mmCIF file with all atom_site columns, C-alpha atoms in Angstrom:
data_model
loop_
_atom_site.group_PDB
_atom_site.id
_atom_site.type_symbol
_atom_site.label_atom_id
_atom_site.label_alt_id
_atom_site.label_comp_id
_atom_site.label_asym_id
_atom_site.label_entity_id
_atom_site.label_seq_id
_atom_site.pdbx_PDB_ins_code
_atom_site.Cartn_x
_atom_site.Cartn_y
_atom_site.Cartn_z
_atom_site.occupancy
_atom_site.B_iso_or_equiv
_atom_site.pdbx_formal_charge
_atom_site.auth_seq_id
_atom_site.auth_comp_id
_atom_site.auth_asym_id
_atom_site.auth_atom_id
_atom_site.pdbx_PDB_model_num
ATOM 1   C CA . MET A 1 1   ? 128.985 96.294  76.304  1.00 0.00 ? 1   MET A CA 1
ATOM 2   C CA . LYS A 1 2   ? 128.195 95.142  79.846  1.00 0.00 ? 2   LYS A CA 1
ATOM 3   C CA . SER A 1 3   ? 124.305 95.474  80.922  1.00 0.00 ? 3   SER A CA 1
ATOM 4   C CA . PHE A 1 4   ? 123.453 96.221  84.501  1.00 0.00 ? 4   PHE A CA 1
ATOM 5   C CA . MET A 1 5   ? 119.981 96.688  86.487  1.00 0.00 ? 5   MET A CA 1
ATOM 6   C CA . VAL A 1 6   ? 120.234 99.892  88.379  1.00 0.00 ? 6   VAL A CA 1
ATOM 7   C CA . ASP A 1 7   ? 118.754 99.291  92.077  1.00 0.00 ? 7   ASP A CA 1
ATOM 8   C CA . SER A 1 8   ? 116.768 102.008 93.253  1.00 0.00 ? 8   SER A CA 1
ATOM 9   C CA . THR A 1 9   ? 119.245 102.526 96.452  1.00 0.00 ? 9   THR A CA 1
ATOM 10  C CA . VAL A 1 10  ? 121.573 104.027 94.064  1.00 0.00 ? 10  VAL A CA 1
ATOM 11  C CA . LEU A 1 11  ? 119.136 106.715 92.749  1.00 0.00 ? 11  LEU A CA 1
ATOM 12  C CA . VAL A 1 12  ? 117.368 107.304 95.961  1.00 0.00 ? 12  VAL A CA 1
ATOM 13  C CA . GLU A 1 13  ? 120.773 107.827 97.974  1.00 0.00 ? 13  GLU A CA 1
ATOM 14  C CA . HIS A 1 14  ? 121.924 110.186 95.041  1.00 0.00 ? 14  HIS A CA 1
ATOM 15  C CA . LEU A 1 15  ? 118.637 112.240 95.630  1.00 0.00 ? 15  LEU A CA 1
ATOM 16  C CA . LYS A 1 16  ? 119.282 112.237 99.375  1.00 0.00 ? 16  LYS A CA 1
ATOM 17  C CA . GLY A 1 17  ? 122.812 113.831 98.766  1.00 0.00 ? 17  GLY A CA 1
ATOM 18  C CA . ASN A 1 18  ? 124.960 110.763 99.323  1.00 0.00 ? 18  ASN A CA 1
ATOM 19  C CA . PRO A 1 19  ? 128.253 111.627 97.622  1.00 0.00 ? 19  PRO A CA 1
ATOM 20  C CA . LYS A 1 20  ? 128.991 107.846 97.031  1.00 0.00 ? 20  LYS A CA 1
ATOM 21  C CA . ALA A 1 21  ? 125.756 107.109 95.316  1.00 0.00 ? 21  ALA A CA 1
ATOM 22  C CA . THR A 1 22  ? 126.410 110.227 93.174  1.00 0.00 ? 22  THR A CA 1
ATOM 23  C CA . GLU A 1 23  ? 129.956 109.214 92.334  1.00 0.00 ? 23  GLU A CA 1
ATOM 24  C CA . LEU A 1 24  ? 128.526 105.775 91.235  1.00 0.00 ? 24  LEU A CA 1
ATOM 25  C CA . LEU A 1 25  ? 125.906 107.279 89.203  1.00 0.00 ? 25  LEU A CA 1
ATOM 26  C CA . GLU A 1 26  ? 128.225 109.389 87.510  1.00 0.00 ? 26  GLU A CA 1
ATOM 27  C CA . ALA A 1 27  ? 130.567 106.682 86.741  1.00 0.00 ? 27  ALA A CA 1
ATOM 28  C CA . LEU A 1 28  ? 127.590 104.578 85.292  1.00 0.00 ? 28  LEU A CA 1
ATOM 29  C CA . ILE A 1 29  ? 126.400 107.430 83.071  1.00 0.00 ? 29  ILE A CA 1
ATOM 30  C CA . ASP A 1 30  ? 130.168 108.107 82.000  1.00 0.00 ? 30  ASP A CA 1
ATOM 31  C CA . GLY A 1 31  ? 131.096 104.387 81.577  1.00 0.00 ? 31  GLY A CA 1
ATOM 32  C CA . ASN A 1 32  ? 130.808 102.039 78.802  1.00 0.00 ? 32  ASN A CA 1
ATOM 33  C CA . VAL A 1 33  ? 127.827 100.258 80.359  1.00 0.00 ? 33  VAL A CA 1
ATOM 34  C CA . GLU A 1 34  ? 124.195 100.057 79.797  1.00 0.00 ? 34  GLU A CA 1
ATOM 35  C CA . GLY A 1 35  ? 121.918 100.764 82.655  1.00 0.00 ? 35  GLY A CA 1
ATOM 36  C CA . TYR A 1 36  ? 118.493 99.431  83.076  1.00 0.00 ? 36  TYR A CA 1
ATOM 37  C CA . ILE A 1 37  ? 115.499 99.852  85.363  1.00 0.00 ? 37  ILE A CA 1
ATOM 38  C CA . ASN A 1 38  ? 111.943 98.631  85.634  1.00 0.00 ? 38  ASN A CA 1
ATOM 39  C CA . GLU A 1 39  ? 108.587 99.904  87.188  1.00 0.00 ? 39  GLU A CA 1
ATOM 40  C CA . THR A 1 40  ? 109.503 98.802  90.603  1.00 0.00 ? 40  THR A CA 1
ATOM 41  C CA . VAL A 1 41  ? 112.932 101.112 90.719  1.00 0.00 ? 41  VAL A CA 1
ATOM 42  C CA . ALA A 1 42  ? 110.944 103.994 89.251  1.00 0.00 ? 42  ALA A CA 1
ATOM 43  C CA . SER A 1 43  ? 108.205 103.606 91.708  1.00 0.00 ? 43  SER A CA 1
ATOM 44  C CA . GLU A 1 44  ? 110.335 103.409 94.740  1.00 0.00 ? 44  GLU A CA 1
ATOM 45  C CA . VAL A 1 45  ? 112.516 106.396 93.537  1.00 0.00 ? 45  VAL A CA 1
ATOM 46  C CA . ILE A 1 46  ? 109.698 108.604 92.694  1.00 0.00 ? 46  ILE A CA 1
ATOM 47  C CA . PHE A 1 47  ? 107.989 107.693 96.078  1.00 0.00 ? 47  PHE A CA 1
ATOM 48  C CA . VAL A 1 48  ? 111.117 108.626 98.136  1.00 0.00 ? 48  VAL A CA 1
ATOM 49  C CA . TYR A 1 49  ? 111.604 111.784 96.050  1.00 0.00 ? 49  TYR A CA 1
ATOM 50  C CA . LEU A 1 50  ? 107.966 112.921 96.952  1.00 0.00 ? 50  LEU A CA 1
ATOM 51  C CA . LYS A 1 51  ? 108.590 112.147 100.699 1.00 0.00 ? 51  LYS A CA 1
ATOM 52  C CA . LEU A 1 52  ? 112.126 114.036 100.499 1.00 0.00 ? 52  LEU A CA 1
ATOM 53  C CA . LYS A 1 53  ? 110.270 117.138 98.723  1.00 0.00 ? 53  LYS A CA 1
ATOM 54  C CA . THR A 1 54  ? 107.229 117.285 101.053 1.00 0.00 ? 54  THR A CA 1
ATOM 55  C CA . GLY A 1 55  ? 108.584 115.860 104.171 1.00 0.00 ? 55  GLY A CA 1
ATOM 56  C CA . ARG A 1 56  ? 105.488 113.736 104.608 1.00 0.00 ? 56  ARG A CA 1
ATOM 57  C CA . SER A 1 57  ? 104.567 110.260 105.146 1.00 0.00 ? 57  SER A CA 1
ATOM 58  C CA . PHE A 1 58  ? 102.976 107.832 102.868 1.00 0.00 ? 58  PHE A CA 1
ATOM 59  C CA . ARG A 1 59  ? 99.888  108.122 104.931 1.00 0.00 ? 59  ARG A CA 1
ATOM 60  C CA . THR A 1 60  ? 99.731  111.857 104.330 1.00 0.00 ? 60  THR A CA 1
ATOM 61  C CA . LEU A 1 61  ? 100.645 111.787 100.663 1.00 0.00 ? 61  LEU A CA 1
ATOM 62  C CA . LYS A 1 62  ? 98.014  109.168 100.094 1.00 0.00 ? 62  LYS A CA 1
ATOM 63  C CA . LYS A 1 63  ? 95.146  111.334 101.666 1.00 0.00 ? 63  LYS A CA 1
ATOM 64  C CA . LYS A 1 64  ? 96.650  114.894 100.177 1.00 0.00 ? 64  LYS A CA 1
ATOM 65  C CA . PRO A 1 65  ? 97.140  114.455 96.457  1.00 0.00 ? 65  PRO A CA 1
ATOM 66  C CA . ASN A 1 66  ? 97.410  118.171 96.279  1.00 0.00 ? 66  ASN A CA 1
ATOM 67  C CA . LEU A 1 67  ? 100.655 117.742 97.784  1.00 0.00 ? 67  LEU A CA 1
ATOM 68  C CA . VAL A 1 68  ? 101.880 115.290 95.354  1.00 0.00 ? 68  VAL A CA 1
ATOM 69  C CA . LYS A 1 69  ? 100.392 117.703 92.295  1.00 0.00 ? 69  LYS A CA 1
ATOM 70  C CA . LYS A 1 70  ? 102.553 120.687 93.728  1.00 0.00 ? 70  LYS A CA 1
ATOM 71  C CA . VAL A 1 71  ? 105.851 118.957 93.818  1.00 0.00 ? 71  VAL A CA 1
ATOM 72  C CA . GLN A 1 72  ? 108.307 119.548 90.762  1.00 0.00 ? 72  GLN A CA 1
ATOM 73  C CA . LYS A 1 73  ? 108.611 116.204 89.531  1.00 0.00 ? 73  LYS A CA 1
ATOM 74  C CA . GLU A 1 74  ? 110.725 116.935 86.373  1.00 0.00 ? 74  GLU A CA 1
ATOM 75  C CA . PRO A 1 75  ? 114.131 116.275 88.045  1.00 0.00 ? 75  PRO A CA 1
ATOM 76  C CA . VAL A 1 76  ? 113.282 112.794 89.167  1.00 0.00 ? 76  VAL A CA 1
ATOM 77  C CA . TYR A 1 77  ? 111.557 112.097 85.838  1.00 0.00 ? 77  TYR A CA 1
ATOM 78  C CA . GLU A 1 78  ? 114.677 113.070 84.154  1.00 0.00 ? 78  GLU A CA 1
ATOM 79  C CA . LEU A 1 79  ? 116.998 111.146 86.439  1.00 0.00 ? 79  LEU A CA 1
ATOM 80  C CA . LEU A 1 80  ? 114.947 107.987 85.508  1.00 0.00 ? 80  LEU A CA 1
ATOM 81  C CA . SER A 1 81  ? 115.107 108.787 81.814  1.00 0.00 ? 81  SER A CA 1
ATOM 82  C CA . LEU A 1 82  ? 118.715 108.292 81.832  1.00 0.00 ? 82  LEU A CA 1
ATOM 83  C CA . PHE A 1 83  ? 117.979 104.476 81.902  1.00 0.00 ? 83  PHE A CA 1
ATOM 84  C CA . LYS A 1 84  ? 116.334 102.049 79.599  1.00 0.00 ? 84  LYS A CA 1
ATOM 85  C CA . PHE A 1 85  ? 113.274 100.207 81.047  1.00 0.00 ? 85  PHE A CA 1
ATOM 86  C CA . LEU A 1 86  ? 112.660 96.589  81.077  1.00 0.00 ? 86  LEU A CA 1
ATOM 87  C CA . ASP A 1 87  ? 109.091 95.140  81.515  1.00 0.00 ? 87  ASP A CA 1
ATOM 88  C CA . THR A 1 88  ? 108.337 93.194  84.446  1.00 0.00 ? 88  THR A CA 1
ATOM 89  C CA . ASN A 1 89  ? 106.129 90.262  82.938  1.00 0.00 ? 89  ASN A CA 1
ATOM 90  C CA . GLU A 1 90  ? 104.704 86.830  84.157  1.00 0.00 ? 90  GLU A CA 1
ATOM 91  C CA . PHE A 1 91  ? 108.355 85.264  83.468  1.00 0.00 ? 91  PHE A CA 1
ATOM 92  C CA . VAL A 1 92  ? 110.220 87.947  85.739  1.00 0.00 ? 92  VAL A CA 1
ATOM 93  C CA . PHE A 1 93  ? 107.334 87.385  88.194  1.00 0.00 ? 93  PHE A CA 1
ATOM 94  C CA . ALA A 1 94  ? 108.037 83.394  88.179  1.00 0.00 ? 94  ALA A CA 1
ATOM 95  C CA . VAL A 1 95  ? 111.650 84.053  88.810  1.00 0.00 ? 95  VAL A CA 1
ATOM 96  C CA . SER A 1 96  ? 111.079 86.570  91.683  1.00 0.00 ? 96  SER A CA 1
ATOM 97  C CA . LYS A 1 97  ? 108.920 84.242  93.453  1.00 0.00 ? 97  LYS A CA 1
ATOM 98  C CA . ARG A 1 98  ? 111.804 81.655  93.378  1.00 0.00 ? 98  ARG A CA 1
ATOM 99  C CA . LEU A 1 99  ? 114.090 84.381  94.733  1.00 0.00 ? 99  LEU A CA 1
ATOM 100 C CA . VAL A 1 100 ? 111.782 85.085  97.650  1.00 0.00 ? 100 VAL A CA 1
ATOM 101 C CA . ASN A 1 101 ? 111.539 81.468  98.541  1.00 0.00 ? 101 ASN A CA 1
ATOM 102 C CA . GLU A 1 102 ? 115.304 80.545  98.144  1.00 0.00 ? 102 GLU A CA 1
ATOM 103 C CA . TYR A 1 103 ? 116.881 83.724  99.379  1.00 0.00 ? 103 TYR A CA 1
ATOM 104 C CA . GLY A 1 104 ? 114.250 85.372  101.630 1.00 0.00 ? 104 GLY A CA 1
ATOM 105 C CA . LEU A 1 105 ? 114.440 88.535  99.488  1.00 0.00 ? 105 LEU A CA 1
ATOM 106 C CA . LEU A 1 106 ? 111.735 91.061  100.072 1.00 0.00 ? 106 LEU A CA 1
ATOM 107 C CA . PRO A 1 107 ? 109.370 91.353  97.054  1.00 0.00 ? 107 PRO A CA 1
ATOM 108 C CA . ASN A 1 108 ? 110.645 94.379  95.529  1.00 0.00 ? 108 ASN A CA 1
ATOM 109 C CA . ASP A 1 109 ? 114.366 93.430  95.676  1.00 0.00 ? 109 ASP A CA 1
ATOM 110 C CA . ALA A 1 110 ? 113.350 90.036  94.116  1.00 0.00 ? 110 ALA A CA 1
ATOM 111 C CA . ILE A 1 111 ? 111.599 91.671  91.133  1.00 0.00 ? 111 ILE A CA 1
ATOM 112 C CA . ILE A 1 112 ? 114.708 93.997  90.744  1.00 0.00 ? 112 ILE A CA 1
ATOM 113 C CA . ALA A 1 113 ? 116.973 90.704  90.739  1.00 0.00 ? 113 ALA A CA 1
ATOM 114 C CA . ALA A 1 114 ? 114.449 88.765  88.806  1.00 0.00 ? 114 ALA A CA 1
ATOM 115 C CA . THR A 1 115 ? 114.557 91.477  85.976  1.00 0.00 ? 115 THR A CA 1
ATOM 116 C CA . ALA A 1 116 ? 118.482 91.188  85.742  1.00 0.00 ? 116 ALA A CA 1
ATOM 117 C CA . ILE A 1 117 ? 118.337 87.375  85.578  1.00 0.00 ? 117 ILE A CA 1
ATOM 118 C CA . PHE A 1 118 ? 115.433 87.158  83.074  1.00 0.00 ? 118 PHE A CA 1
ATOM 119 C CA . TYR A 1 119 ? 116.710 89.606  80.609  1.00 0.00 ? 119 TYR A CA 1
ATOM 120 C CA . LYS A 1 120 ? 120.389 88.021  81.099  1.00 0.00 ? 120 LYS A CA 1
ATOM 121 C CA . LEU A 1 121 ? 121.952 91.366  82.404  1.00 0.00 ? 121 LEU A CA 1
ATOM 122 C CA . ASP A 1 122 ? 125.491 91.182  83.666  1.00 0.00 ? 122 ASP A CA 1
ATOM 123 C CA . GLY A 1 123 ? 124.554 92.245  87.255  1.00 0.00 ? 123 GLY A CA 1
ATOM 124 C CA . ILE A 1 124 ? 123.123 94.731  89.441  1.00 0.00 ? 124 ILE A CA 1
ATOM 125 C CA . ILE A 1 125 ? 124.411 98.180  90.573  1.00 0.00 ? 125 ILE A CA 1
ATOM 126 C CA . THR A 1 126 ? 123.403 98.685  94.030  1.00 0.00 ? 126 THR A CA 1
ATOM 127 C CA . LEU A 1 127 ? 124.186 100.061 97.582  1.00 0.00 ? 127 LEU A CA 1
ATOM 128 C CA . ASP A 1 128 ? 121.866 97.367  99.119  1.00 0.00 ? 128 ASP A CA 1
ATOM 129 C CA . GLU A 1 129 ? 123.667 94.493  100.848 1.00 0.00 ? 129 GLU A CA 1
ATOM 130 C CA . ASP A 1 130 ? 120.602 92.110  100.453 1.00 0.00 ? 130 ASP A CA 1
ATOM 131 C CA . PHE A 1 131 ? 121.890 91.205  96.996  1.00 0.00 ? 131 PHE A CA 1
ATOM 132 C CA . GLU A 1 132 ? 125.101 89.885  97.984  1.00 0.00 ? 132 GLU A CA 1
ATOM 133 C CA . ASN A 1 133 ? 123.537 86.551  98.966  1.00 0.00 ? 133 ASN A CA 1
ATOM 134 C CA . ILE A 1 134 ? 122.160 85.898  95.609  1.00 0.00 ? 134 ILE A CA 1
ATOM 135 C CA . ALA A 1 135 ? 124.693 87.539  93.397  1.00 0.00 ? 135 ALA A CA 1
ATOM 136 C CA . GLN A 1 136 ? 127.283 84.663  93.286  1.00 0.00 ? 136 GLN A CA 1
ATOM 137 C CA . ASN A 1 137 ? 124.553 81.898  92.989  1.00 0.00 ? 137 ASN A CA 1
ATOM 138 C CA . GLU A 1 138 ? 122.654 83.470  90.330  1.00 0.00 ? 138 GLU A CA 1
ATOM 139 C CA . ASN A 1 139 ? 125.880 84.617  88.401  1.00 0.00 ? 139 ASN A CA 1
ATOM 140 C CA . LEU A 1 140 ? 125.332 88.228  88.704  1.00 0.00 ? 140 LEU A CA 1
ATOM 141 C CA . LEU A 1 141 ? 128.085 90.858  89.025  1.00 0.00 ? 141 LEU A CA 1
ATOM 142 C CA . LEU A 1 142 ? 127.460 93.218  91.918  1.00 0.00 ? 142 LEU A CA 1
ATOM 143 C CA . ILE A 1 143 ? 128.623 96.798  91.669  1.00 0.00 ? 143 ILE A CA 1
ATOM 144 C CA . SER A 1 144 ? 128.694 99.184  94.625  1.00 0.00 ? 144 SER A CA 1
ATOM 145 C CA . SER A 1 145 ? 131.634 101.580 93.824  1.00 0.00 ? 145 SER A CA 1
ATOM 146 C CA . PRO A 1 146 ? 132.879 103.431 90.632  1.00 0.00 ? 146 PRO A CA 1
ATOM 147 C CA . GLU A 1 147 ? 136.091 101.365 91.183  1.00 0.00 ? 147 GLU A CA 1
ATOM 148 C CA . GLU A 1 148 ? 134.267 98.364  90.539  1.00 0.00 ? 148 GLU A CA 1
ATOM 149 C CA . LEU A 1 149 ? 132.472 99.554  87.837  1.00 0.00 ? 149 LEU A CA 1
ATOM 150 C CA . SER A 1 150 ? 135.740 100.973 86.053  1.00 0.00 ? 150 SER A CA 1
ATOM 151 C CA . ARG A 1 151 ? 137.366 97.438  86.476  1.00 0.00 ? 151 ARG A CA 1
ATOM 152 C CA . ILE A 1 152 ? 134.903 95.916  84.049  1.00 0.00 ? 152 ILE A CA 1
#
């Protein structure tokens, strides 16, 4: 069975109603693959969910915790629970530093990719083109459509 890191873009775009993301997510769940996330993905997804549900910015949410408390968060928690969590540790962080330096990835993307590399996953499921540059060099499959997923 193939194993993939699921990038936050797939989950965030699904929450925004993007049908391509929803189809990809459904194919992943119904397919013969293992999906993994880490705390970086979870944090990004929950934060965007809160922004979508409240219509408020980071600055407002940070200063008004009652807004965060009022949001029904169970749907996003259930979405995240569909995946197994992988820990970010000092070894993942070391790989992420290399990815930032070699490929110019931003820190969150580097941590997501480094998690896939460190745990020897087969690839990353993403809608983010930032991973294209490293995928081939780091021996990661990059999946961005249900069709690509079905060919594995």
